[in-house]
């Protein structure tokens, strides 16, 4: 099929960016979205033009590196990661707008690449445990209720892609932060830092300039892993409990 892509081109963080249109022929519906960009980049390289910078790593929906706003939607029209999106989701003659995540806390590095270091700093502020690791302990020594294990696992599937931020009108990273807090806070190994974790991570979230959650729900609709909105309620309960402990 023939398509036109309009891509955000920005040479560096301080340069002005603009949308640039490219026509593509012979796009196979079986190509992934990133393969379509690979083909365009090969053409640009052969023509002596600067290829389009974009991030990817696993291309299997696991690492969270890829992330593009496609026709105004974080990760595009399907509920999946950009790397798992295929051209069969589009049709002949389509014009597709491709932009980086739009958040002042994720500054553009070049073209479609943004700096998501803010997420790393939120993790560093509390997304860890101090329990000694080593060989796997006997599972029956430390029973975890099935419901807690399931919720912890669900939260642990967050890949840190940032689509929740890109989709949120407030630019909030609460779904990401809540997923990390829930993942560790529901398990016995996560209890020693439970109070300091939630306070430290929420403080860092705010210091990075992310907005507040007002329960709009765009984050969970865009999340490729389906992290539910009530994960944020769990964060709020943990935060209130931690703050109350601090005052006691
Ligand atoms: S909560 Fe979902 S959208 Fe947000 S970073 Fe995690 S996986 Fe990505
Ligand atoms: S490249 Fe790893 S999730 Fe898309």
Short mmCIF file of C-alpha atoms and ligand atoms in Angstrom, two decimals:
data_model
loop_
_atom_site.label_atom_id
_atom_site.label_comp_id
_atom_site.label_asym_id
_atom_site.label_seq_id
_atom_site.Cartn_x
_atom_site.Cartn_y
_atom_site.Cartn_z
CA UNK A 1 0.00 0.00 0.00
CA UNK A 2 0.97 3.65 -0.38
CA UNK A 3 1.08 5.85 2.67
CA UNK A 4 2.36 9.27 3.68
CA UNK A 5 4.05 9.70 7.03
CA UNK A 6 4.47 13.13 8.58
CA UNK A 7 7.34 12.85 11.04
CA UNK A 8 8.55 15.22 13.77
CA UNK A 9 12.10 16.22 12.86
CA UNK A 10 14.20 18.06 15.43
CA UNK A 11 17.99 18.16 15.13
CA UNK A 12 18.75 18.56 18.83
CA UNK A 13 17.09 19.53 22.13
CA UNK A 14 17.35 23.27 21.50
CA UNK A 15 16.51 23.26 17.78
CA UNK A 16 13.05 24.08 16.53
CA UNK A 17 11.20 21.03 15.29
CA UNK A 18 8.73 20.60 12.44
CA UNK A 19 6.67 17.91 10.77
CA UNK A 20 8.21 16.60 7.54
CA UNK A 21 6.20 14.50 5.06
CA UNK A 22 7.53 11.40 3.32
CA UNK A 23 5.65 9.27 0.77
CA UNK A 24 6.17 5.52 0.91
CA UNK A 25 5.18 2.97 -1.76
CA UNK A 26 5.00 -0.80 -1.41
CA UNK A 27 4.43 -0.84 2.34
CA UNK A 28 3.54 -4.40 3.34
CA UNK A 29 0.70 -4.85 5.81
CA UNK A 30 2.91 -7.47 7.50
CA UNK A 31 5.62 -4.94 8.39
CA UNK A 32 5.80 -3.73 11.93
CA UNK A 33 5.52 0.04 12.36
CA UNK A 34 9.22 0.24 13.23
CA UNK A 35 10.17 -1.85 10.17
CA UNK A 36 8.30 0.70 8.07
CA UNK A 37 10.47 3.40 9.65
CA UNK A 38 13.57 1.23 9.06
CA UNK A 39 12.71 1.08 5.36
CA UNK A 40 12.21 4.84 5.25
CA UNK A 41 15.53 5.34 7.03
CA UNK A 42 17.36 3.12 4.51
CA UNK A 43 15.96 5.29 1.76
CA UNK A 44 16.91 8.52 3.52
CA UNK A 45 20.44 7.20 4.12
CA UNK A 46 20.85 6.24 0.44
CA UNK A 47 19.60 9.68 -0.56
CA UNK A 48 22.20 11.30 1.72
CA UNK A 49 19.61 12.58 4.18
CA UNK A 50 19.76 12.28 7.94
CA UNK A 51 17.79 9.17 9.03
CA UNK A 52 14.97 9.62 11.53
CA UNK A 53 16.11 9.00 15.11
CA UNK A 54 13.80 6.79 17.15
CA UNK A 55 14.26 4.41 20.08
CA UNK A 56 13.77 0.66 20.16
CA UNK A 57 15.49 -2.33 21.67
CA UNK A 58 13.66 -5.64 22.13
CA UNK A 59 10.95 -5.05 19.51
CA UNK A 60 8.95 -7.65 21.43
CA UNK A 61 6.88 -5.42 23.71
CA UNK A 62 9.11 -6.07 26.72
CA UNK A 63 11.73 -3.37 27.20
CA UNK A 64 9.65 -0.18 27.03
CA UNK A 65 12.15 1.65 24.81
CA UNK A 66 9.88 2.32 21.86
CA UNK A 67 7.16 4.88 22.16
CA UNK A 68 5.67 7.18 19.55
CA UNK A 69 2.56 9.29 19.34
CA UNK A 70 0.87 8.00 16.19
CA UNK A 71 -2.04 10.04 14.86
CA UNK A 72 -2.34 11.64 18.29
CA UNK A 73 -2.43 8.35 20.21
CA UNK A 74 0.36 7.05 22.45
CA UNK A 75 1.58 3.82 20.75
CA UNK A 76 -1.02 4.29 18.00
CA UNK A 77 -4.46 2.83 17.34
CA UNK A 78 -3.99 -0.58 19.01
CA UNK A 79 -3.47 -1.29 22.69
CA UNK A 80 0.08 -2.46 22.30
CA UNK A 81 3.60 -1.11 22.14
CA UNK A 82 4.76 0.77 19.05
CA UNK A 83 7.08 -2.12 18.16
CA UNK A 84 4.17 -4.57 18.22
CA UNK A 85 1.98 -2.38 16.02
CA UNK A 86 1.73 -3.58 12.41
CA UNK A 87 0.95 -1.77 9.21
CA UNK A 88 -2.23 -3.84 8.80
CA UNK A 89 -3.73 -1.41 11.30
CA UNK A 90 -3.57 1.23 8.53
CA UNK A 91 -4.94 1.36 5.01
CA UNK A 92 -3.84 2.39 1.56
CA UNK A 93 -3.67 6.16 1.19
CA UNK A 94 -3.44 6.88 4.92
CA UNK A 95 -1.57 9.92 6.18
CA UNK A 96 0.08 9.04 9.48
CA UNK A 97 1.42 11.65 11.90
CA UNK A 98 4.35 10.46 14.02
CA UNK A 99 5.53 12.49 17.01
CA UNK A 100 7.63 11.90 20.11
CA UNK A 101 6.09 11.67 23.59
CA UNK A 102 4.91 15.20 24.39
CA UNK A 103 5.84 15.99 27.99
CA UNK A 104 8.07 18.69 29.40
CA UNK A 105 9.45 16.02 31.76
CA UNK A 106 10.52 13.97 28.71
CA UNK A 107 12.53 16.51 26.68
CA UNK A 108 13.18 15.72 23.03
CA UNK A 109 16.75 14.59 22.39
CA UNK A 110 16.44 14.26 18.62
CA UNK A 111 13.51 13.68 16.25
CA UNK A 112 11.38 11.00 17.96
CA UNK A 113 13.80 10.24 20.81
CA UNK A 114 12.99 11.65 24.24
CA UNK A 115 14.96 11.59 27.49
CA UNK A 116 13.02 9.40 29.96
CA UNK A 117 15.66 9.74 32.67
CA UNK A 118 12.93 11.13 34.95
CA UNK A 119 11.57 7.58 35.27
CA UNK A 120 15.01 6.29 36.28
CA UNK A 121 15.22 8.95 38.98
CA UNK A 122 11.77 8.00 40.32
CA UNK A 123 12.93 4.37 40.53
CA UNK A 124 16.17 5.41 42.23
CA UNK A 125 14.10 7.29 44.83
CA UNK A 126 12.57 4.07 46.16
CA UNK A 127 11.90 1.38 43.57
CA UNK A 128 14.11 -1.24 45.17
CA UNK A 129 14.23 -3.64 48.12
CA UNK A 130 17.00 -4.22 50.64
CA UNK A 131 16.23 -7.93 51.22
CA UNK A 132 19.33 -9.99 50.47
CA UNK A 133 19.11 -11.88 47.22
CA UNK A 134 20.69 -15.24 46.57
CA UNK A 135 19.31 -18.63 45.71
CA UNK A 136 15.53 -18.88 45.37
CA UNK A 137 14.00 -19.45 48.83
CA UNK A 138 11.60 -22.32 49.49
CA UNK A 139 8.25 -20.87 48.37
CA UNK A 140 6.32 -22.34 51.30
CA UNK A 141 8.53 -20.52 53.81
CA UNK A 142 7.01 -17.19 52.90
CA UNK A 143 3.44 -17.67 51.74
CA UNK A 144 1.94 -14.79 49.73
CA UNK A 145 -1.86 -14.69 49.34
CA UNK A 146 -2.85 -15.51 45.76
CA UNK A 147 -4.71 -12.21 45.27
CA UNK A 148 -1.64 -10.22 46.40
CA UNK A 149 0.66 -12.26 44.18
CA UNK A 150 -1.63 -11.68 41.20
CA UNK A 151 -1.87 -7.92 41.80
CA UNK A 152 1.89 -7.65 42.34
CA UNK A 153 2.53 -9.54 39.12
CA UNK A 154 0.05 -7.39 37.21
CA UNK A 155 1.82 -4.24 38.45
CA UNK A 156 5.23 -5.73 37.65
CA UNK A 157 4.30 -5.99 33.98
CA UNK A 158 4.77 -2.20 33.66
CA UNK A 159 7.60 -1.78 31.16
CA UNK A 160 8.25 1.91 31.90
CA UNK A 161 7.40 3.00 28.37
CA UNK A 162 5.88 6.34 29.34
CA UNK A 163 2.70 6.06 27.28
CA UNK A 164 0.69 6.87 30.42
CA UNK A 165 2.45 10.23 30.64
CA UNK A 166 2.06 10.94 26.93
CA UNK A 167 -1.66 10.18 27.08
CA UNK A 168 -2.46 12.09 30.28
CA UNK A 169 -3.78 15.65 29.81
CA UNK A 170 -2.01 16.52 33.08
CA UNK A 171 1.26 14.86 32.02
CA UNK A 172 1.07 12.74 35.16
CA UNK A 173 3.31 9.72 35.73
CA UNK A 174 1.16 8.42 38.56
CA UNK A 175 0.24 5.15 36.80
CA UNK A 176 3.91 4.28 36.31
CA UNK A 177 4.82 5.30 39.87
CA UNK A 178 1.83 3.44 41.30
CA UNK A 179 2.72 0.28 39.37
CA UNK A 180 6.22 0.25 40.85
CA UNK A 181 4.96 0.98 44.38
CA UNK A 182 2.26 -1.69 44.13
CA UNK A 183 4.58 -4.32 42.72
CA UNK A 184 6.95 -4.08 45.68
CA UNK A 185 4.48 -2.98 48.37
CA UNK A 186 2.31 -6.09 48.08
CA UNK A 187 5.13 -8.55 48.65
CA UNK A 188 6.80 -9.39 51.98
CA UNK A 189 10.22 -8.47 50.58
CA UNK A 190 8.98 -4.94 49.87
CA UNK A 191 7.78 -4.15 53.40
CA UNK A 192 10.95 -2.70 55.04
CA UNK A 193 11.01 0.31 52.65
CA UNK A 194 7.28 0.56 52.10
CA UNK A 195 6.89 3.92 53.85
CA UNK A 196 10.06 5.59 52.59
CA UNK A 197 9.43 4.18 49.09
CA UNK A 198 6.06 5.79 48.53
CA UNK A 199 7.13 9.13 49.99
CA UNK A 200 10.43 9.19 48.09
CA UNK A 201 8.98 8.15 44.74
CA UNK A 202 6.02 10.54 44.89
CA UNK A 203 8.32 13.42 45.91
CA UNK A 204 10.60 12.62 42.96
CA UNK A 205 7.60 12.33 40.64
CA UNK A 206 6.57 15.85 41.61
CA UNK A 207 10.14 17.20 41.47
CA UNK A 208 10.43 15.97 37.87
CA UNK A 209 7.51 18.20 36.91
CA UNK A 210 4.93 15.51 36.19
CA UNK A 211 1.35 16.62 36.79
CA UNK A 212 -1.16 15.34 39.31
CA UNK A 213 -3.67 12.59 38.67
CA UNK A 214 -7.27 13.76 38.35
CA UNK A 215 -8.73 10.33 37.53
CA UNK A 216 -9.24 10.97 33.82
CA UNK A 217 -8.11 7.45 32.92
CA UNK A 218 -6.35 8.17 29.62
CA UNK A 219 -3.22 6.59 31.12
CA UNK A 220 -4.75 3.18 31.62
CA UNK A 221 -6.45 3.31 28.20
CA UNK A 222 -3.08 3.89 26.54
CA UNK A 223 -1.07 1.48 28.70
CA UNK A 224 0.09 -1.46 26.58
CA UNK A 225 0.15 -3.67 29.68
CA UNK A 226 -3.31 -2.71 30.91
CA UNK A 227 -2.17 -1.44 34.32
CA UNK A 228 -5.53 -0.58 35.94
CA UNK A 229 -6.44 2.86 37.26
CA UNK A 230 -7.10 1.54 40.77
CA UNK A 231 -3.35 0.98 41.07
CA UNK A 232 -3.21 4.73 41.71
CA UNK A 233 -5.77 4.35 44.52
CA UNK A 234 -3.41 1.85 46.15
CA UNK A 235 -0.57 4.37 45.86
CA UNK A 236 -2.74 7.05 47.47
CA UNK A 237 -3.67 4.73 50.35
CA UNK A 238 0.00 3.88 50.89
CA UNK A 239 0.95 7.55 50.73
CA UNK A 240 -1.70 8.66 53.23
CA UNK A 241 -0.67 5.83 55.57
CA UNK A 242 3.00 6.78 55.26
CA UNK A 243 2.30 10.47 55.90
CA UNK A 244 0.11 9.61 58.91
CA UNK A 245 2.94 7.47 60.31
CA UNK A 246 5.30 10.40 59.90
CA UNK A 247 3.00 12.65 61.92
CA UNK A 248 2.39 10.05 64.67
S1 LIG B 1 2.03 2.13 33.47
FE1 LIG B 1 1.73 1.29 31.37
S2 LIG B 1 1.94 3.09 30.02
FE2 LIG B 1 2.82 3.66 32.01
S3 LIG B 1 5.00 3.21 31.85
FE3 LIG B 1 4.03 1.37 32.74
S4 LIG B 1 3.56 0.08 30.95
FE4 LIG B 1 3.98 2.13 30.12
S1 LIG B 2 11.23 -2.00 21.55
FE1 LIG B 2 11.03 -3.02 23.48
S2 LIG B 2 8.96 -2.65 24.02
FE2 LIG B 2 9.09 -1.86 22.00
#
